[in-house]
Structures are given as C-alpha cells and as structure tokens.
Tab-separated table of C-alpha atoms in Angstrom:
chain	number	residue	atom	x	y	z
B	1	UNK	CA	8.297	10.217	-3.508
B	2	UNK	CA	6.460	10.188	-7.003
B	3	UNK	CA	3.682	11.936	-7.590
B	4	UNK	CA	2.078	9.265	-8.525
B	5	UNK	CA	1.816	7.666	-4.619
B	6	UNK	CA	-2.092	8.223	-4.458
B	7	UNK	CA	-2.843	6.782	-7.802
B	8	UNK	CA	-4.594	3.828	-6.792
B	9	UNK	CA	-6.979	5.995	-4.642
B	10	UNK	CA	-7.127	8.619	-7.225
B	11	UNK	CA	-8.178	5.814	-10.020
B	12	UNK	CA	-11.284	4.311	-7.286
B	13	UNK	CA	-13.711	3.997	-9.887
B	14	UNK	CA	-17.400	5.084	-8.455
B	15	UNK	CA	-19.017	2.213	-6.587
B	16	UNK	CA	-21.881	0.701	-8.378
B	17	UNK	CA	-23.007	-1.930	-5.762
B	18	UNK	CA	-22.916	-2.456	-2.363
B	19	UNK	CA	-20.008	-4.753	-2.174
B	20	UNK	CA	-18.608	-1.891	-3.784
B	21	UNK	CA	-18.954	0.568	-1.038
B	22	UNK	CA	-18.472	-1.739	1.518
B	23	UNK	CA	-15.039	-1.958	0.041
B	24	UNK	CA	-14.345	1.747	0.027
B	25	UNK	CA	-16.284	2.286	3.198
B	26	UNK	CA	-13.433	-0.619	5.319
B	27	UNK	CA	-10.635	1.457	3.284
B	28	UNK	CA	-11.888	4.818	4.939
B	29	UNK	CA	-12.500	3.683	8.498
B	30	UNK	CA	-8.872	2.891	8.861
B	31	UNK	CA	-7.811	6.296	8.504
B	32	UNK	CA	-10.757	8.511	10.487
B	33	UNK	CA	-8.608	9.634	13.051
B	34	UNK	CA	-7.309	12.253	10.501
B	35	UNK	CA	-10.711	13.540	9.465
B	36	UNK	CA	-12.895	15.487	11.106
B	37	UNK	CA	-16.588	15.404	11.146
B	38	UNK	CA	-15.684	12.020	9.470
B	39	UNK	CA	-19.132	10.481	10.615
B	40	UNK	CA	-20.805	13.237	9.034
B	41	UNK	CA	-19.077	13.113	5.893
B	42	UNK	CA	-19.446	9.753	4.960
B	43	UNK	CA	-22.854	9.352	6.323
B	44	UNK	CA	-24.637	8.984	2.453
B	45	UNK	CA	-21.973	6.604	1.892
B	46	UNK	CA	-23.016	4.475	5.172
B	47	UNK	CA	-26.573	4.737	4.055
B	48	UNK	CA	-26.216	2.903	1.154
B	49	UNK	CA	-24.708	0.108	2.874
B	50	UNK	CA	-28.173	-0.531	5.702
B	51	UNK	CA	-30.532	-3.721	4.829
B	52	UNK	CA	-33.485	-3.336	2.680
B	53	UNK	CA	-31.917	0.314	1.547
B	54	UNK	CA	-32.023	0.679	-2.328
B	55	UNK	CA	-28.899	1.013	-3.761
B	56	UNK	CA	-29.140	4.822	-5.188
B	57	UNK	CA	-25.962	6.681	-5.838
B	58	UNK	CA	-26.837	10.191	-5.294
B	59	UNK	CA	-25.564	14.090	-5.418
B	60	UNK	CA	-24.598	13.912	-2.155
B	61	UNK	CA	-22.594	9.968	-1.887
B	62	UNK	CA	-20.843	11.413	-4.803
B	63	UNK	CA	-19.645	14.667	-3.272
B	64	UNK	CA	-18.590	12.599	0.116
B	65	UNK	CA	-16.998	10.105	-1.914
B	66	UNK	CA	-14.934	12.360	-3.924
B	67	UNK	CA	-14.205	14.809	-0.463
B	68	UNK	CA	-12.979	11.602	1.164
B	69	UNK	CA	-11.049	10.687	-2.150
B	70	UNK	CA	-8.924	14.239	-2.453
B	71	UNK	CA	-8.569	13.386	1.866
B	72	UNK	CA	-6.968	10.213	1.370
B	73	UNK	CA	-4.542	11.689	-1.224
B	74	UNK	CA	-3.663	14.869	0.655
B	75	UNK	CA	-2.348	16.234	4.003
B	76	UNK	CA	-3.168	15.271	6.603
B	77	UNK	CA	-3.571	11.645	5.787
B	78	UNK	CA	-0.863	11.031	2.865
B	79	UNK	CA	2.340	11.447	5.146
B	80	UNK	CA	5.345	12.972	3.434
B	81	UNK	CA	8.476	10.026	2.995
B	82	UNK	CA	11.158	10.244	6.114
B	83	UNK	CA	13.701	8.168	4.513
B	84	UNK	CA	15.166	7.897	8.800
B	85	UNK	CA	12.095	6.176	9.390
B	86	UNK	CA	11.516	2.823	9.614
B	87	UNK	CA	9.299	1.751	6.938
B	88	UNK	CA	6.080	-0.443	7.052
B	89	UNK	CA	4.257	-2.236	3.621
B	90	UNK	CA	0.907	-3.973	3.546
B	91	UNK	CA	0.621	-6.377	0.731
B	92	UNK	CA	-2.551	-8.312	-0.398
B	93	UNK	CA	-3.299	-10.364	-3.411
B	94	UNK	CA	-6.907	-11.188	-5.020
B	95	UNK	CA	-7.190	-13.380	-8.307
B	96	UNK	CA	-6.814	-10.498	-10.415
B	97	UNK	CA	-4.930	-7.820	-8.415
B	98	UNK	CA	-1.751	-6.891	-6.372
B	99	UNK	CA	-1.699	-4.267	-3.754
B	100	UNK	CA	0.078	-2.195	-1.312
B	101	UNK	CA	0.028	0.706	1.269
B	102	UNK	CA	3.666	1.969	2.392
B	103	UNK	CA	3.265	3.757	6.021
B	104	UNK	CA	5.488	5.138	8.502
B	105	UNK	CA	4.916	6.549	12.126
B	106	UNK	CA	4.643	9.854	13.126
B	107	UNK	CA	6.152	11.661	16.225
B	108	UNK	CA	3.134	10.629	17.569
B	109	UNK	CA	3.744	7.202	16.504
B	110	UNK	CA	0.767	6.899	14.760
B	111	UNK	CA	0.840	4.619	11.764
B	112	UNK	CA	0.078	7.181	8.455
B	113	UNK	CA	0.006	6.217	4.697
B	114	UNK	CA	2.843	7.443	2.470
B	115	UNK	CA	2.004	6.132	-0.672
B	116	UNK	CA	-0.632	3.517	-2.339
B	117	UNK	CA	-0.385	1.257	-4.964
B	118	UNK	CA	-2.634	-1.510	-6.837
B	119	UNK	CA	-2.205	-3.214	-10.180
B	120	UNK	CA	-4.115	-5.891	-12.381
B	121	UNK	CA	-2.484	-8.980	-13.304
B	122	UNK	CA	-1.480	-10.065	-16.653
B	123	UNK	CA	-3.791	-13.351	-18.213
B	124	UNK	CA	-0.832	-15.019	-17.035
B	125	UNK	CA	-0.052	-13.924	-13.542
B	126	UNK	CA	-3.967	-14.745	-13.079
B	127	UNK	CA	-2.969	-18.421	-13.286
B	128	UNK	CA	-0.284	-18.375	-10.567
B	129	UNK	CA	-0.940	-20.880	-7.426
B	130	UNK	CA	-2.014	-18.285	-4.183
B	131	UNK	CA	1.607	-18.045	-2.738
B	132	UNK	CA	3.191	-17.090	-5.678
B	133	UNK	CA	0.214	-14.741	-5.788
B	134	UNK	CA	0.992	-13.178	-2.770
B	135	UNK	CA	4.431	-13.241	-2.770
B	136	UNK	CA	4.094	-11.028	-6.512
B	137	UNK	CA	2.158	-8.503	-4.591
B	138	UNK	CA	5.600	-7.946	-2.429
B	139	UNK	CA	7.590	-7.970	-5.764
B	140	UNK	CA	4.987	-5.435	-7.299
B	141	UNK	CA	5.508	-3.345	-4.402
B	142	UNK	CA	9.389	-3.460	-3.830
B	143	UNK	CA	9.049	-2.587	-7.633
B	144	UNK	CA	6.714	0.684	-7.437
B	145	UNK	CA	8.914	2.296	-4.221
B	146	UNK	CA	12.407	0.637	-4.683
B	147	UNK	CA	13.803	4.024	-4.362
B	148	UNK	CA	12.402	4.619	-1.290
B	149	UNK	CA	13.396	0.891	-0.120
B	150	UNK	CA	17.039	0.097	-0.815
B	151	UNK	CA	19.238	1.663	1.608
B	152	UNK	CA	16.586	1.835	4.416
B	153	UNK	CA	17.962	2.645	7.194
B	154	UNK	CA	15.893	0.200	9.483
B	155	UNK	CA	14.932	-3.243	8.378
B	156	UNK	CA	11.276	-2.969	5.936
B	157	UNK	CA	8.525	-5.089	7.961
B	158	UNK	CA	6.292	-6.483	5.157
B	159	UNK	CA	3.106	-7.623	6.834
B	160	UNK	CA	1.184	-9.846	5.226
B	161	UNK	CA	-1.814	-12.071	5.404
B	162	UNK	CA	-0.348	-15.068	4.081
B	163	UNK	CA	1.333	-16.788	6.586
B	164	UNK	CA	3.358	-19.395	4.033
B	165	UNK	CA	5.844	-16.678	3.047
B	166	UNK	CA	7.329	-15.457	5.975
B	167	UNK	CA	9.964	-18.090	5.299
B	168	UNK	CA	10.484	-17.175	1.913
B	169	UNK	CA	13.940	-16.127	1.575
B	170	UNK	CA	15.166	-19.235	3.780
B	171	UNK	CA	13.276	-21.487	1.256
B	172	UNK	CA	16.201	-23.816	-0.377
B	173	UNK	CA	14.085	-25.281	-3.091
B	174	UNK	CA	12.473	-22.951	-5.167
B	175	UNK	CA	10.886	-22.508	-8.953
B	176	UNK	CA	12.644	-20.507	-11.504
B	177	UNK	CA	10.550	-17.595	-10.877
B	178	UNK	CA	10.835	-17.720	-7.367
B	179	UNK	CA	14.518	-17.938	-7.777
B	180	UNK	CA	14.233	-14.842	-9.779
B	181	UNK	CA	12.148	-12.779	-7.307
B	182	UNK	CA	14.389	-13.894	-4.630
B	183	UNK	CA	17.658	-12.876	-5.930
B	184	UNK	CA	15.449	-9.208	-6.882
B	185	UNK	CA	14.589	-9.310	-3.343
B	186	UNK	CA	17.760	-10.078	-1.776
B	187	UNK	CA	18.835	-6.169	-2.762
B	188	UNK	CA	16.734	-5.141	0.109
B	189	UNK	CA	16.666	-5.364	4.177
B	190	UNK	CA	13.246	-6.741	5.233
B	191	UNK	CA	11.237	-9.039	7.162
B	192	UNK	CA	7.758	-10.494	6.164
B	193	UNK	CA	5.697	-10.492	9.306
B	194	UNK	CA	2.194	-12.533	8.658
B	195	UNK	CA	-0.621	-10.879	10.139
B	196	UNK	CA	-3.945	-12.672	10.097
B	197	UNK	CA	-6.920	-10.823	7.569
B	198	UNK	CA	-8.897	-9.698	9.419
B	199	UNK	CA	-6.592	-7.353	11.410
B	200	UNK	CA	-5.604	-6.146	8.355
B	201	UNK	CA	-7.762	-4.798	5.448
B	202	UNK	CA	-6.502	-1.801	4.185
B	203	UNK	CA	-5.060	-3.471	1.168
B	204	UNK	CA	-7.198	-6.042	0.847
B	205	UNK	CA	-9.617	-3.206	0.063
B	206	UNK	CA	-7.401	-1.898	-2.831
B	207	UNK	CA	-7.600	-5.076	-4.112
B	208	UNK	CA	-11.717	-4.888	-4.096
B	209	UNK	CA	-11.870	-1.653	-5.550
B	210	UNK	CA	-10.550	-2.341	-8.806
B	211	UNK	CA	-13.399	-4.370	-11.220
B	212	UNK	CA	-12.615	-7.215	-11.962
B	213	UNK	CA	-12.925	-8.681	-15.956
C-alpha cells in the first residue's frame, strides 16, 4: 500500500469554524475504540463545539487535534493491507469533492481503515448531475487503490449512500462517460451496496473537511 494512504487525513487543514470541527469531531468518533483516553483527548476539541461557547482555537485543541491526526494515520488505527481479505470502500460525493475510506476486518472482525482518500473536482466535474457525482467518487477510488483491487480475492462491497447506483453496471442505456467508467469498472469484482447517510459518515466527513472555493 502507498505511502500516501493517510494523505487525506494528513492534509485536514485546521478547523476554523464550528462546522469545521463538527466535521472532524463525526470523523474521529468512528474510530475511538482504538484510542485510549479518547474522551480525554479530544475534550478541547468537544468544547468548541457546546452552544453559546466562543469559537477559540487554542494551544491545547491544536495539540489534540494534531495527536488525533498522527492516530488516525498510524497503528493502531491505519490497518496494514491483507490482500486475503475481503475488502470494504466507503464512497461519498459533495459538490466539490470525492471521497473514500478502504477498510478490512480484523481477526477480531472489527471493521479498521487501511487507507483514505479525498480529492477536489475539476470546474467541470463540479457541473455533473448528483449520480454521476457519486458514481465518480467510486471511479476516483477504484483509481487511487486499483492495485490493491483487481484480483481481490473476495468480491469489493462498495457501500454507498446513493441508492440510484447500485444498479449501475446492469444499466443498458448509458452516457458516453458512463459507458467509459463502466467498461473501467468492469476490470474489477464488486458490488455497490447503498447504505442510507446517516449510518454512514465517515466519508462524508472527508468530503467536509476539505474548503470549499
């Protein structure tokens, strides 16, 4: 796996809002379990977030953010790739971003990050209707780990929150550039499984975190 995995994490710019660290705050709460003293740790972070608190990024958020930053990109959260495994990627798409989080389970089978992803949009894949929106953050994705993903020895599940694309490769009328990302695509043994939003945001928040222009 590429050094590179973490990027997306490593590139969080520093929150400068609430919304902000709301975002990062959703992100982290997914993967607690592999913290300790988590509570503790992101406890100026939290404090930000309460009504009528003034927004005041201090000493201290900034040393829990970046602790929790070098945690998320690190044992023991960032799993090392088991190319036996069967393989599990989160897509999300926001106007201006496509993201990803590839996970596997452990012996424990508990679901752990392997690598993260997220990427802007060019001024012209900003334009694109909301399924072909989505459906670029799987081609994005397939794109940043398709080294990991052809030859898999199980079939990928792609979950995402769009429910429209779970029949996408059945589709028998499609646009050029679906055509295209279809036949890219058809290299690889997956199924897209649509999970609602709000089960899950892990993505969804590496979507946030980047600013958008």
């Amino acid at each position: 796996m590429d050094p590179q995995k973490a990027q997306a994490v490593v590139d969080w710019e520093t929150p400068t809002c609430v919304k902000d660290i709301q975002a990062f705050i959703g992100f982290a709460n997914f993967y607690q379990r592999f913290v300790q003293a988590f509570s503790k740790v992101v406890a100026p972070l939290i404090a930000l977030v309460q009504k009528d608190v003034l927004f005041q990024w201090t000493e201290d958020c900034q040393k829990a953010y970046d602790l929790l930053k070098k945690w998320f990109t690190t044992a023991p959260i960032l799993a090392h790739f088991d190319p036996t495994k069967e393989i599990i990627v989160e897509t999300h798409a926001s106007d201006w971003v496509s993201a990803g989080i590839l996970s596997q389970y452990s012996v424990n089978n508990i679901l752990r990050p392997v690598a993260f992803f997220s990427k802007k949009r060019s001024a012209q894949e900003v334009n694109y209707k909301i399924y072909d929106k989505e459906l670029l953050a799987i081609i994005r994705a397939f794109e940043e780990w398709q080294p990991e993903l052809e030859g898999s020895a199980f079939p990928i599940k792609v979950i995402t929150d769009y429910q429209n694309l779970e029949y996408f490769m059945s589709a028998k009328q499609l646009f050029r550039r679906q055509a295209r990302w279809s036949e890219f695509l058809s290299r690889f043994n997956f199924k897209i499984v649509y999970r609602p939003g709000k089960q899950g945001a892990k993505p969804d928040a590496l979507t946030r975190q980047s600013r958008d222009p």
